[in-house]
PDB file of C-alpha atoms in Angstrom:
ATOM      1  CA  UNK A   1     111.855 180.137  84.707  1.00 67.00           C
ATOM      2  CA  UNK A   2     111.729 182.916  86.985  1.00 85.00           C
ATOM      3  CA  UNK A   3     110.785 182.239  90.670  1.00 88.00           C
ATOM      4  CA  UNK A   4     107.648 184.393  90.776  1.00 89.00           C
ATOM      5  CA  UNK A   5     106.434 182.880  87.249  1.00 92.00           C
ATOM      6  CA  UNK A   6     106.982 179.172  89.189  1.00 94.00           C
ATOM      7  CA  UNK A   7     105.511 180.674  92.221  1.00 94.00           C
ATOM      8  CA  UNK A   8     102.063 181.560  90.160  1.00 95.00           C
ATOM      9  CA  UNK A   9     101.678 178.147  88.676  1.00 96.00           C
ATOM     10  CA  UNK A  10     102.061 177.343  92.312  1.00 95.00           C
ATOM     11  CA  UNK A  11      99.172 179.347  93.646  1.00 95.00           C
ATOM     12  CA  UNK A  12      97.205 179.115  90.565  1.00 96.00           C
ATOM     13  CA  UNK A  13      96.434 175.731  90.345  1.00 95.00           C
ATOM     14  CA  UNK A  14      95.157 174.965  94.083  1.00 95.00           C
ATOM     15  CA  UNK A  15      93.122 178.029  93.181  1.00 96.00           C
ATOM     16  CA  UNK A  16      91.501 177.044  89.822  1.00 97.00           C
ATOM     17  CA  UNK A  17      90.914 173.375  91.317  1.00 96.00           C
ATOM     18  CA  UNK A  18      89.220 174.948  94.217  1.00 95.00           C
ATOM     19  CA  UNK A  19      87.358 177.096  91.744  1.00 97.00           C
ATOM     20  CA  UNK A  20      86.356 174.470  89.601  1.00 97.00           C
ATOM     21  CA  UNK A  21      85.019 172.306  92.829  1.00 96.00           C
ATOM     22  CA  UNK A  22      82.774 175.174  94.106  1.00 97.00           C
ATOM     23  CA  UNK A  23      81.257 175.560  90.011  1.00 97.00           C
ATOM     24  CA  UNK A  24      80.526 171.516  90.299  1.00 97.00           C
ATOM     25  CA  UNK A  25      79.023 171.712  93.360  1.00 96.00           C
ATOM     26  CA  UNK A  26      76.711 174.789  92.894  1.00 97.00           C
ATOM     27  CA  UNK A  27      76.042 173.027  89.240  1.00 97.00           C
ATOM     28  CA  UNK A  28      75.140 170.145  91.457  1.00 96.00           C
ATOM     29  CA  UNK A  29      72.849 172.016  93.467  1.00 95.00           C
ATOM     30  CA  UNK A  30      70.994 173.307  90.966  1.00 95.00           C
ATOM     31  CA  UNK A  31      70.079 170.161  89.205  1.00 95.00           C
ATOM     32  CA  UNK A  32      69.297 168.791  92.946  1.00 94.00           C
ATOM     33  CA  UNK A  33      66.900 171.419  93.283  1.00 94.00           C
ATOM     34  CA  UNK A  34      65.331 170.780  89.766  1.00 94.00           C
ATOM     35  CA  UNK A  35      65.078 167.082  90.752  1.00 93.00           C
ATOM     36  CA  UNK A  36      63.238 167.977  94.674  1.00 91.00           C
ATOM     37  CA  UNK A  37      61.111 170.309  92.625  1.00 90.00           C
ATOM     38  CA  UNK A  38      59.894 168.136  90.077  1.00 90.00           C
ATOM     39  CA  UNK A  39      59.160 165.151  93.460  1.00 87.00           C
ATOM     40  CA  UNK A  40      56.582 167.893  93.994  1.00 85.00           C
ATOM     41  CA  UNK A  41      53.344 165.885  94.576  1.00 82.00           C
ATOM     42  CA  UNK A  42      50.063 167.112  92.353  1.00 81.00           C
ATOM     43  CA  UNK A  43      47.255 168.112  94.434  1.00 76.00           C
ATOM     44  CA  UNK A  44      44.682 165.531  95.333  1.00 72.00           C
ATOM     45  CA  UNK A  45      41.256 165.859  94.584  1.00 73.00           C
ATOM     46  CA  UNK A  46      38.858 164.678  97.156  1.00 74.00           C
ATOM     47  CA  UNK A  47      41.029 162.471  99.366  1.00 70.00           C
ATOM     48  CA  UNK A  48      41.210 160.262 102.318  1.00 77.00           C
ATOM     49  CA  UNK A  49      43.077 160.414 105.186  1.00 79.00           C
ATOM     50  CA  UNK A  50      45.332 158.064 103.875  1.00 81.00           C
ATOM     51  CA  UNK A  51      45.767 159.621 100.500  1.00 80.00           C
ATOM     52  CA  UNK A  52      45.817 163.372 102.502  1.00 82.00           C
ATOM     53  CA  UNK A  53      48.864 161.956 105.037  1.00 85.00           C
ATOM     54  CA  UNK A  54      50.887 160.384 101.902  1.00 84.00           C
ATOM     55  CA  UNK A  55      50.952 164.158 100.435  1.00 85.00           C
ATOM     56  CA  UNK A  56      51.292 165.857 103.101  1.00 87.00           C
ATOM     57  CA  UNK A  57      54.666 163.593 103.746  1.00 90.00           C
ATOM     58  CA  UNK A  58      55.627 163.400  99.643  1.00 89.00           C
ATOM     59  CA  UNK A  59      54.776 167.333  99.834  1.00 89.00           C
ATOM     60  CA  UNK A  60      57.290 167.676 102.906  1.00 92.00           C
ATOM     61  CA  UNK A  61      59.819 165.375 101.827  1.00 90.00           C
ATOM     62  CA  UNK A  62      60.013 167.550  98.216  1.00 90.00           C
ATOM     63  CA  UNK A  63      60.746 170.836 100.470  1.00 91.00           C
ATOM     64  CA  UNK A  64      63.698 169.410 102.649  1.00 95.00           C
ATOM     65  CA  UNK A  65      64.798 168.154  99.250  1.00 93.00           C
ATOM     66  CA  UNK A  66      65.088 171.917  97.979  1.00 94.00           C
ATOM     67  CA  UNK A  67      65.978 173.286 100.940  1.00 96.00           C
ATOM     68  CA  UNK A  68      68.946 170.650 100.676  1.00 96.00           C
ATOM     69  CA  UNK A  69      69.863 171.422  97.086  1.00 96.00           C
ATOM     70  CA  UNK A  70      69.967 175.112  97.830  1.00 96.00           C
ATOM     71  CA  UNK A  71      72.499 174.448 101.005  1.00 97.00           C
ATOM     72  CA  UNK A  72      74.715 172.789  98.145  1.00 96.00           C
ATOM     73  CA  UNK A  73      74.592 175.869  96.156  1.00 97.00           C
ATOM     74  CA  UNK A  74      75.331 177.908  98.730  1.00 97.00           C
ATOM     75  CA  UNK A  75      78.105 176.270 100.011  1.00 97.00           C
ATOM     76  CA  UNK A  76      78.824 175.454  96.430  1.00 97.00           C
ATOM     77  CA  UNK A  77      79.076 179.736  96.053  1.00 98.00           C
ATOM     78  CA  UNK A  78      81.361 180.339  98.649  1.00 97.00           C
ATOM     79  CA  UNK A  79      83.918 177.430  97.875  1.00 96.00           C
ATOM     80  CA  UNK A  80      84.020 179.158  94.221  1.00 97.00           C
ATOM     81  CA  UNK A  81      84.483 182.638  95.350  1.00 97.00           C
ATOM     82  CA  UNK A  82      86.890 181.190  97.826  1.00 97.00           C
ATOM     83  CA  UNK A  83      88.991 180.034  94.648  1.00 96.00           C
ATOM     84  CA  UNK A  84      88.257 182.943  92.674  1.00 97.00           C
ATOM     85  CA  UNK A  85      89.726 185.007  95.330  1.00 97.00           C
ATOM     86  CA  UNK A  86      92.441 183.172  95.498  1.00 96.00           C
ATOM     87  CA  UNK A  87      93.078 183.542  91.485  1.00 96.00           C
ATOM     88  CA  UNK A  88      92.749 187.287  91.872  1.00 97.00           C
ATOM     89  CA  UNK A  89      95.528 187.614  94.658  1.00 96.00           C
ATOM     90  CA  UNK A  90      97.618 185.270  92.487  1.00 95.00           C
ATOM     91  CA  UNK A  91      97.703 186.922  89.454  1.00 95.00           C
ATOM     92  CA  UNK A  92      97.660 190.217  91.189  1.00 95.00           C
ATOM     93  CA  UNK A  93     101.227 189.200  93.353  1.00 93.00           C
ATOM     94  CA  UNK A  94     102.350 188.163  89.802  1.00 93.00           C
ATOM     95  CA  UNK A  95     101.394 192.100  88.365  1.00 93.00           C
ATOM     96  CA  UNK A  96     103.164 193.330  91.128  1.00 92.00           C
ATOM     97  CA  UNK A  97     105.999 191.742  91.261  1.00 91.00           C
ATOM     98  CA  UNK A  98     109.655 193.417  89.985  1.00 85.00           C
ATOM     99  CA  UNK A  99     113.054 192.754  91.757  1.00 81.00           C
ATOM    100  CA  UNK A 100     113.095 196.275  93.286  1.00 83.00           C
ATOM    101  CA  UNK A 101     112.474 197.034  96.876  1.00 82.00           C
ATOM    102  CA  UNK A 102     108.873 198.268  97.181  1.00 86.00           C
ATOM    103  CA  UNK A 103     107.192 196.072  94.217  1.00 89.00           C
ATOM    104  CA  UNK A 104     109.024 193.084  96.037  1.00 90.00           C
ATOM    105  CA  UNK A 105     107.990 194.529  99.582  1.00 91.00           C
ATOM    106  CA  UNK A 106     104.229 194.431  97.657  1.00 92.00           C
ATOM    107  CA  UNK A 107     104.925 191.068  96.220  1.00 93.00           C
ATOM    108  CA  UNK A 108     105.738 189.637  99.564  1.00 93.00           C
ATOM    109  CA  UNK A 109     102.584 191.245 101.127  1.00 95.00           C
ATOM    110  CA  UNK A 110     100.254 190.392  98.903  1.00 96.00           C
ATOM    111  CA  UNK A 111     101.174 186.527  98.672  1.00 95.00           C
ATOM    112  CA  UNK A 112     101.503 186.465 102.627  1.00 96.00           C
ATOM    113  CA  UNK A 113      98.017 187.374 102.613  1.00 97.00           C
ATOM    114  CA  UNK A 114      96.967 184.616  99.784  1.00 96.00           C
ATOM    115  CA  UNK A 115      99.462 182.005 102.142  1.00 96.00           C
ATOM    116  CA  UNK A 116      97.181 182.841 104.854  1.00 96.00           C
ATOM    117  CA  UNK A 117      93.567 182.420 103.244  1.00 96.00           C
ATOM    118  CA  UNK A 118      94.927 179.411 100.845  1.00 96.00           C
ATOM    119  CA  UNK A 119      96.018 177.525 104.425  1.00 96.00           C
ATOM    120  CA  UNK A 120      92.622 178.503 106.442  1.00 96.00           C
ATOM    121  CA  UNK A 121      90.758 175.468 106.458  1.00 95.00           C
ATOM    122  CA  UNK A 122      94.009 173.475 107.042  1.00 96.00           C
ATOM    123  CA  UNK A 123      94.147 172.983 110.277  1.00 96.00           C
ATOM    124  CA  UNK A 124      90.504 172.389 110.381  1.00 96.00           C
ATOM    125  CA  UNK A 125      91.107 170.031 107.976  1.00 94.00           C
ATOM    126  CA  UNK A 126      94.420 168.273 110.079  1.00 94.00           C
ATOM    127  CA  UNK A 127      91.919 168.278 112.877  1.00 95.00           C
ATOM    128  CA  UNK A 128      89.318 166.627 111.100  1.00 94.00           C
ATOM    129  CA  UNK A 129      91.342 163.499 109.808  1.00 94.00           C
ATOM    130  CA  UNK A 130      93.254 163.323 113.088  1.00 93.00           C
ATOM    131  CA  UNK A 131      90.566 162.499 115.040  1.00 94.00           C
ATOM    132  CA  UNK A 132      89.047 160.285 112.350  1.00 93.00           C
ATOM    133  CA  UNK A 133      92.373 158.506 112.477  1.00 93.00           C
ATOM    134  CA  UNK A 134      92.435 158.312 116.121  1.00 94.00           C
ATOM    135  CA  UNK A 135      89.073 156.650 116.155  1.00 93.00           C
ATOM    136  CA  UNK A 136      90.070 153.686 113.402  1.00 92.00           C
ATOM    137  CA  UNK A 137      88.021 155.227 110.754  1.00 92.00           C
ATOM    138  CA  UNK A 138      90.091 157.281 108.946  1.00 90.00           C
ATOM    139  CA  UNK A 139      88.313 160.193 106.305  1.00 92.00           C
ATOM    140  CA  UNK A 140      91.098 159.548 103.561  1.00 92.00           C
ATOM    141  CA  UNK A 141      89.237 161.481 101.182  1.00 93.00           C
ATOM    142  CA  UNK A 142      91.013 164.981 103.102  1.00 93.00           C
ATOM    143  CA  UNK A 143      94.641 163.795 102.376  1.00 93.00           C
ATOM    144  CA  UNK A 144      93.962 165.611  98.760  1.00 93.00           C
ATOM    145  CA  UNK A 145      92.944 168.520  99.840  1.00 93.00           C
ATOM    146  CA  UNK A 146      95.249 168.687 102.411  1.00 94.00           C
ATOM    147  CA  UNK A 147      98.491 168.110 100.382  1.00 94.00           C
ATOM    148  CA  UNK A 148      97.057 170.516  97.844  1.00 93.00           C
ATOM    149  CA  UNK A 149      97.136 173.730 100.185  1.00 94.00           C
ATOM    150  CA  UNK A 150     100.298 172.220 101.980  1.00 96.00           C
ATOM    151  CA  UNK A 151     102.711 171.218  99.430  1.00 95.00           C
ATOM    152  CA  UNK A 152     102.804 174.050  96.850  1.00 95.00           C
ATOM    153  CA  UNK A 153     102.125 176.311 100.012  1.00 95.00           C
ATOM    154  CA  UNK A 154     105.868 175.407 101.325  1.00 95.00           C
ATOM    155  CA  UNK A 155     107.439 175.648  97.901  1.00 95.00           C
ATOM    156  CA  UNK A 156     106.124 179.064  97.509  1.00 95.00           C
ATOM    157  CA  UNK A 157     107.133 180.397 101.196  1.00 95.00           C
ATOM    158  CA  UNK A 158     110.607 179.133 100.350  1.00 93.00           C
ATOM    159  CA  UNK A 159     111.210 180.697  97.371  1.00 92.00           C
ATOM    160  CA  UNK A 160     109.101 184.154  98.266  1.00 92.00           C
ATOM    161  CA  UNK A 161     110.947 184.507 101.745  1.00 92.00           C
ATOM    162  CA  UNK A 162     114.375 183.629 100.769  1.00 89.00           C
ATOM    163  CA  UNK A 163     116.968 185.624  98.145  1.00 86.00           C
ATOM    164  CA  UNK A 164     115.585 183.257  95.485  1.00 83.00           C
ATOM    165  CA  UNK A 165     112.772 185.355  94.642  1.00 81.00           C
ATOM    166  CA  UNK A 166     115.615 188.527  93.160  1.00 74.00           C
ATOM    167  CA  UNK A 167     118.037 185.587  91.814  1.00 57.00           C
ATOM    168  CA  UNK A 168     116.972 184.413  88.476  1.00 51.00           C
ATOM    169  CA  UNK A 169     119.625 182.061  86.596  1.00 48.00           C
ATOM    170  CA  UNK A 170     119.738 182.639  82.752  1.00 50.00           C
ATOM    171  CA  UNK A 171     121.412 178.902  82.767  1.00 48.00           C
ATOM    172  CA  UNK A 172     118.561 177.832  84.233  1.00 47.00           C
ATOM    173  CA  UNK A 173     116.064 179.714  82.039  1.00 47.00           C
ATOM    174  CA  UNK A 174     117.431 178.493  78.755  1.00 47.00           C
ATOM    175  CA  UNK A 175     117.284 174.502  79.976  1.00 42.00           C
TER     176      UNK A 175
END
């Protein structure tokens, strides 16, 4: 297998899980926001104070509910373009890429920059479980995210940033 073929199943499977997470959450959202709206209380008739203070609360409570749900799409939005862009500079590194000196100068550049926005929210991330651990409460549910910018990330600088990207092995290709 060539070493920029490996290097795109690499990038493009953080990319397509972080795709897929952004398209559940802003799938999420909506249904959320369905769910606040239909909480929406019917208008009394003539009403106590009683009945007048339990709408006004049911009415507010349904509005924080949407205004929730639509934070959830929103963020839900920018995690998906966030993978989308990352599937983009994947496959376009892979386009580009050809053993001579300028296409693998372009190569090179163009998966630098998806390194860079695939690791982002990593040390953010580091940060965030750090102190978590620190305070005996440990968030264990960013290990997974973590290892899956980190570990293909390091795979992929090795073999872009080394002579293994312009080496391919026809042994190795036929195995």
């Amino acid at each position: 297998m060539k070493a920029a073929n490996r290097n795109l199943i690499l990038l493009l499977a953080p990319a397509l899980l972080i795709a897929a997470a952004g398209a559940l959450l802003f799938a999420e959202g909506g249904s959320s926001f369905r769910a606040a709206q239909n909480s929406m209380p019917a208008l009394p008739g003539s009403a106590g104070d009683v009945e007048g203070y339990a709408f006004l609360l049911q009415f507010f409570g349904s509005g924080i509910g949407q205004l929730a749900a639509l934070a959830l799409q929103v963020i839900g939005f920018l995690i998906a373009g966030y993978g989308v862009l990352l599937l983009v500079l994947s496959v376009l590194g892979r386009v580009l890429y050809k053993p001579s000196a300028g296409r693998l100068l372009a190569y090179r550049i163009v998966t630098g920059l998806q390194l860079a926005l695939m690791l982002f929210p990593v040390p953010w991330l580091a940060a965030s479980f750090f102190k978590s651990a620190l305070a005996f409460a440990p968030q264990t549910e960013l290990v997974p995210p973590l290892v899956l910018l980190v570990l293909p990330s390091v795979f992929v600088i090795r073999t872009t940033y080394t002579r293994r990207i312009r080496e391919d092995h026809p042994a190795q290709e036929q195995a």
